[in-house]
PDB file of C-alpha atoms in Angstrom:
ATOM      1  CA  MET A  15       8.099 -11.620 -38.982  1.00 63.00           C
ATOM      2  CA  PRO A  16       8.136 -11.214 -35.158  1.00 69.00           C
ATOM      3  CA  LEU A  17       5.024 -10.326 -33.207  1.00 68.00           C
ATOM      4  CA  SER A  18       3.770  -6.796 -33.727  1.00 74.00           C
ATOM      5  CA  THR A  19       0.716  -4.700 -33.030  1.00 75.00           C
ATOM      6  CA  GLU A  20       0.075  -4.790 -36.795  1.00 84.00           C
ATOM      7  CA  HIS A  21      -1.008  -8.433 -36.498  1.00 86.00           C
ATOM      8  CA  THR A  22      -4.639  -9.060 -37.480  1.00 91.00           C
ATOM      9  CA  ASP A  23      -5.540 -10.306 -33.994  1.00 93.00           C
ATOM     10  CA  VAL A  24      -4.315  -7.069 -32.426  1.00 93.00           C
ATOM     11  CA  ARG A  25      -6.018  -4.860 -35.012  1.00 94.00           C
ATOM     12  CA  ASP A  26      -9.290  -6.756 -34.513  1.00 96.00           C
ATOM     13  CA  PHE A  27      -8.953  -6.371 -30.737  1.00 96.00           C
ATOM     14  CA  LEU A  28      -8.408  -2.614 -31.079  1.00 96.00           C
ATOM     15  CA  VAL A  29     -11.475  -2.343 -33.334  1.00 96.00           C
ATOM     16  CA  TYR A  30     -13.432  -4.292 -30.711  1.00 97.00           C
ATOM     17  CA  LEU A  31     -12.318  -1.781 -28.060  1.00 97.00           C
ATOM     18  CA  ARG A  32     -13.467   1.110 -30.274  1.00 97.00           C
ATOM     19  CA  LEU A  33     -16.849  -0.581 -30.720  1.00 96.00           C
ATOM     20  CA  LYS A  34     -17.105  -0.804 -26.923  1.00 96.00           C
ATOM     21  CA  ASN A  35     -16.622   3.001 -26.860  1.00 96.00           C
ATOM     22  CA  LEU A  36     -13.352   2.989 -24.945  1.00 96.00           C
ATOM     23  CA  ALA A  37     -11.610   6.350 -25.005  1.00 96.00           C
ATOM     24  CA  PRO A  38      -8.966   6.804 -27.717  1.00 96.00           C
ATOM     25  CA  ARG A  39      -6.324   7.356 -25.041  1.00 97.00           C
ATOM     26  CA  THR A  40      -7.257   4.033 -23.400  1.00 97.00           C
ATOM     27  CA  ILE A  41      -7.059   2.229 -26.742  1.00 96.00           C
ATOM     28  CA  ASN A  42      -3.618   3.763 -27.373  1.00 96.00           C
ATOM     29  CA  GLU A  43      -2.511   2.575 -23.937  1.00 97.00           C
ATOM     30  CA  TYR A  44      -3.733  -0.967 -24.701  1.00 97.00           C
ATOM     31  CA  GLN A  45      -1.820  -0.904 -27.986  1.00 96.00           C
ATOM     32  CA  TRP A  46       1.331   0.352 -26.235  1.00 96.00           C
ATOM     33  CA  VAL A  47       1.120  -2.404 -23.589  1.00 96.00           C
ATOM     34  CA  LEU A  48       0.744  -5.082 -26.270  1.00 96.00           C
ATOM     35  CA  LYS A  49       3.714  -3.622 -28.166  1.00 94.00           C
ATOM     36  CA  ASP A  50       5.743  -3.741 -24.938  1.00 95.00           C
ATOM     37  CA  LEU A  51       4.684  -7.365 -24.365  1.00 95.00           C
ATOM     38  CA  PHE A  52       5.640  -8.398 -27.890  1.00 93.00           C
ATOM     39  CA  ARG A  53       9.077  -6.740 -27.552  1.00 92.00           C
ATOM     40  CA  HIS A  54       9.726  -9.053 -24.599  1.00 92.00           C
ATOM     41  CA  CYS A  55       8.656 -12.220 -26.430  1.00 90.00           C
ATOM     42  CA  PRO A  56      11.184 -14.360 -28.325  1.00 91.00           C
ATOM     43  CA  PRO A  57      11.658 -13.125 -31.916  1.00 89.00           C
ATOM     44  CA  ASP A  58      10.635 -16.503 -33.370  1.00 90.00           C
ATOM     45  CA  LEU A  59       7.011 -15.987 -32.245  1.00 86.00           C
ATOM     46  CA  THR A  60       4.923 -14.680 -35.137  1.00 86.00           C
ATOM     47  CA  THR A  61       1.314 -14.788 -33.889  1.00 88.00           C
ATOM     48  CA  PRO A  62      -0.335 -13.969 -30.545  1.00 90.00           C
ATOM     49  CA  PRO A  63      -1.691 -17.547 -30.164  1.00 90.00           C
ATOM     50  CA  GLU A  64       1.945 -18.737 -29.903  1.00 92.00           C
ATOM     51  CA  VAL A  65       2.427 -16.785 -26.655  1.00 94.00           C
ATOM     52  CA  THR A  66       2.508 -19.082 -23.616  1.00 95.00           C
ATOM     53  CA  PHE A  67       1.999 -18.623 -19.900  1.00 96.00           C
ATOM     54  CA  THR A  68       5.785 -18.752 -19.475  1.00 96.00           C
ATOM     55  CA  HIS A  69       6.234 -15.814 -21.869  1.00 96.00           C
ATOM     56  CA  LEU A  70       3.621 -13.822 -19.944  1.00 96.00           C
ATOM     57  CA  ARG A  71       5.105 -14.704 -16.556  1.00 96.00           C
ATOM     58  CA  ASP A  72       8.555 -13.625 -17.774  1.00 96.00           C
ATOM     59  CA  TYR A  73       7.077 -10.366 -19.078  1.00 96.00           C
ATOM     60  CA  VAL A  74       5.512  -9.562 -15.696  1.00 96.00           C
ATOM     61  CA  ALA A  75       8.758 -10.463 -13.918  1.00 95.00           C
ATOM     62  CA  GLY A  76      10.552  -8.066 -16.270  1.00 95.00           C
ATOM     63  CA  LEU A  77       8.099  -5.275 -15.444  1.00 95.00           C
ATOM     64  CA  GLN A  78       8.700  -5.806 -11.748  1.00 94.00           C
ATOM     65  CA  ALA A  79      12.481  -5.984 -12.266  1.00 94.00           C
ATOM     66  CA  ARG A  80      12.335  -2.588 -13.997  1.00 94.00           C
ATOM     67  CA  GLY A  81      10.976  -1.201 -10.739  1.00 92.00           C
ATOM     68  CA  LEU A  82       7.553  -0.234 -12.075  1.00 93.00           C
ATOM     69  CA  ALA A  83       4.902   0.564  -9.481  1.00 91.00           C
ATOM     70  CA  ALA A  84       2.533  -2.245  -8.496  1.00 90.00           C
ATOM     71  CA  LYS A  85      -0.387  -0.259  -9.976  1.00 93.00           C
ATOM     72  CA  THR A  86       1.397   0.013 -13.340  1.00 95.00           C
ATOM     73  CA  VAL A  87       2.218  -3.703 -13.399  1.00 95.00           C
ATOM     74  CA  SER A  88      -1.349  -4.525 -12.380  1.00 96.00           C
ATOM     75  CA  ASP A  89      -2.793  -2.325 -15.145  1.00 96.00           C
ATOM     76  CA  ARG A  90      -0.568  -3.970 -17.755  1.00 97.00           C
ATOM     77  CA  VAL A  91      -1.473  -7.475 -16.601  1.00 97.00           C
ATOM     78  CA  ILE A  92      -5.158  -6.542 -16.915  1.00 97.00           C
ATOM     79  CA  VAL A  93      -4.600  -5.381 -20.524  1.00 97.00           C
ATOM     80  CA  VAL A  94      -2.796  -8.643 -21.349  1.00 97.00           C
ATOM     81  CA  LYS A  95      -5.572 -10.710 -19.747  1.00 98.00           C
ATOM     82  CA  ARG A  96      -8.248  -8.796 -21.684  1.00 98.00           C
ATOM     83  CA  PHE A  97      -6.405  -9.294 -24.964  1.00 97.00           C
ATOM     84  CA  PHE A  98      -6.014 -13.043 -24.537  1.00 97.00           C
ATOM     85  CA  GLY A  99      -9.551 -13.317 -23.152  1.00 96.00           C
ATOM     86  CA  TYR A 100     -10.763 -11.630 -26.338  1.00 97.00           C
ATOM     87  CA  LEU A 101      -8.778 -14.064 -28.510  1.00 97.00           C
ATOM     88  CA  LEU A 102     -10.317 -16.977 -26.619  1.00 96.00           C
ATOM     89  CA  ALA A 103     -13.832 -15.527 -26.955  1.00 96.00           C
ATOM     90  CA  VAL A 104     -13.530 -15.092 -30.738  1.00 96.00           C
ATOM     91  CA  GLY A 105     -12.097 -18.575 -31.221  1.00 95.00           C
ATOM     92  CA  ARG A 106      -8.475 -17.666 -32.019  1.00 94.00           C
ATOM     93  CA  LEU A 107      -7.288 -19.602 -28.937  1.00 93.00           C
ATOM     94  CA  THR A 108      -8.355 -22.920 -27.462  1.00 94.00           C
ATOM     95  CA  SER A 109      -7.000 -21.972 -24.036  1.00 94.00           C
ATOM     96  CA  ASP A 110      -6.061 -18.665 -22.436  1.00 96.00           C
ATOM     97  CA  PRO A 111      -2.357 -18.460 -21.494  1.00 96.00           C
ATOM     98  CA  SER A 112      -3.090 -15.488 -19.223  1.00 96.00           C
ATOM     99  CA  GLN A 113      -5.725 -17.291 -17.148  1.00 94.00           C
ATOM    100  CA  ARG A 114      -3.271 -18.350 -14.419  1.00 93.00           C
ATOM    101  CA  LEU A 115      -1.426 -15.026 -14.524  1.00 94.00           C
ATOM    102  CA  PRO A 116      -2.016 -13.327 -11.163  1.00 91.00           C
ATOM    103  CA  ILE A 117      -2.894  -9.650 -11.036  1.00 90.00           C
ATOM    104  CA  PRO A 118      -0.464  -8.015  -8.594  1.00 84.00           C
ATOM    105  CA  LYS A 119      -2.108  -6.608  -5.495  1.00 84.00           C
ATOM    106  CA  VAL A 120      -2.071  -2.845  -5.191  1.00 79.00           C
ATOM    107  CA  GLY A 121      -1.777  -1.461  -1.684  1.00 77.00           C
ATOM    108  CA  LYS A 122      -4.503   0.810  -0.423  1.00 78.00           C
ATOM    109  CA  ARG A 123      -3.640   4.323   0.612  1.00 78.00           C
ATOM    110  CA  LEU A 124      -4.332   5.488   4.125  1.00 78.00           C
ATOM    111  CA  PRO A 125      -6.786   8.349   4.466  1.00 82.00           C
ATOM    112  CA  LYS A 126      -5.273  11.810   4.710  1.00 84.00           C
ATOM    113  CA  ALA A 127      -4.995  13.026   8.302  1.00 83.00           C
ATOM    114  CA  LEU A 128      -6.563  16.340   9.255  1.00 78.00           C
ATOM    115  CA  THR A 129      -4.275  19.193  10.193  1.00 85.00           C
ATOM    116  CA  LEU A 130      -4.463  20.757  13.648  1.00 82.00           C
ATOM    117  CA  ALA A 131      -6.288  23.779  12.214  1.00 87.00           C
ATOM    118  CA  GLU A 132      -8.825  21.523  10.465  1.00 85.00           C
ATOM    119  CA  MET A 133      -9.430  19.581  13.698  1.00 77.00           C
ATOM    120  CA  GLN A 134      -9.905  22.802  15.684  1.00 80.00           C
ATOM    121  CA  ALA A 135     -12.371  24.109  13.098  1.00 82.00           C
ATOM    122  CA  PHE A 136     -14.257  20.805  13.145  1.00 79.00           C
ATOM    123  CA  PHE A 137     -14.546  20.689  16.944  1.00 77.00           C
ATOM    124  CA  SER A 138     -15.537  24.346  17.145  1.00 80.00           C
ATOM    125  CA  THR A 139     -18.545  23.611  14.920  1.00 78.00           C
ATOM    126  CA  LEU A 140     -19.519  20.736  17.223  1.00 73.00           C
ATOM    127  CA  SER A 141     -19.436  22.984  20.291  1.00 73.00           C
ATOM    128  CA  ARG A 142     -22.065  25.363  18.915  1.00 76.00           C
ATOM    129  CA  ASP A 143     -25.553  25.126  20.336  1.00 79.00           C
ATOM    130  CA  SER A 144     -27.586  25.024  17.162  1.00 82.00           C
ATOM    131  CA  ARG A 145     -29.794  22.189  16.003  1.00 85.00           C
ATOM    132  CA  SER A 146     -27.417  21.227  13.167  1.00 83.00           C
ATOM    133  CA  ALA A 147     -24.410  21.328  15.542  1.00 80.00           C
ATOM    134  CA  ARG A 148     -26.181  18.967  17.959  1.00 81.00           C
ATOM    135  CA  ARG A 149     -27.023  16.638  15.054  1.00 86.00           C
ATOM    136  CA  ASP A 150     -23.413  16.728  13.837  1.00 82.00           C
ATOM    137  CA  ARG A 151     -22.146  16.046  17.375  1.00 78.00           C
ATOM    138  CA  VAL A 152     -24.417  12.973  17.676  1.00 84.00           C
ATOM    139  CA  LEU A 153     -23.318  11.675  14.255  1.00 83.00           C
ATOM    140  CA  PHE A 154     -19.675  12.192  15.188  1.00 80.00           C
ATOM    141  CA  GLU A 155     -20.089  10.388  18.524  1.00 79.00           C
ATOM    142  CA  LEU A 156     -21.888   7.499  16.806  1.00 81.00           C
ATOM    143  CA  SER A 157     -19.169   7.121  14.210  1.00 80.00           C
ATOM    144  CA  ILE A 158     -16.401   7.247  16.837  1.00 76.00           C
ATOM    145  CA  SER A 159     -18.152   4.711  19.082  1.00 77.00           C
ATOM    146  CA  HIS A 160     -18.303   2.210  16.194  1.00 74.00           C
ATOM    147  CA  LEU A 161     -14.567   2.410  15.496  1.00 70.00           C
ATOM    148  CA  ALA A 162     -13.597   0.586  18.672  1.00 56.00           C
TER     149      ALA A 162
END
């Protein structure tokens, strides 16, 4: 029988996740990712310990070829690494095939720019002559001077 999420190793891993108090939705996502991984493995594999680094690398390449976002691919690689790390920790593996599997880098978003109206409102508060406005003006000037 080909790999499936009904395998004892997968069921034990999902129980382990429940014991760690992961949210049911997170556990379902882990199960879905493992099912997706197993669908991409050769049909002659019958147990998770038979999965090799090459199978995992091909799976990640397939995710990227499908055009999935880097964050999605990264999240799935993390699930795969946790699963095989678990199998290693409980003695079902002698080596972790996911250990050399790189986690794709996810680009950082730039901060949202203020609108003209927001900038005008901000600067109008700095031009007031109250104690808090003077404090805010000093904090603003300090933060700007450290950007250069």
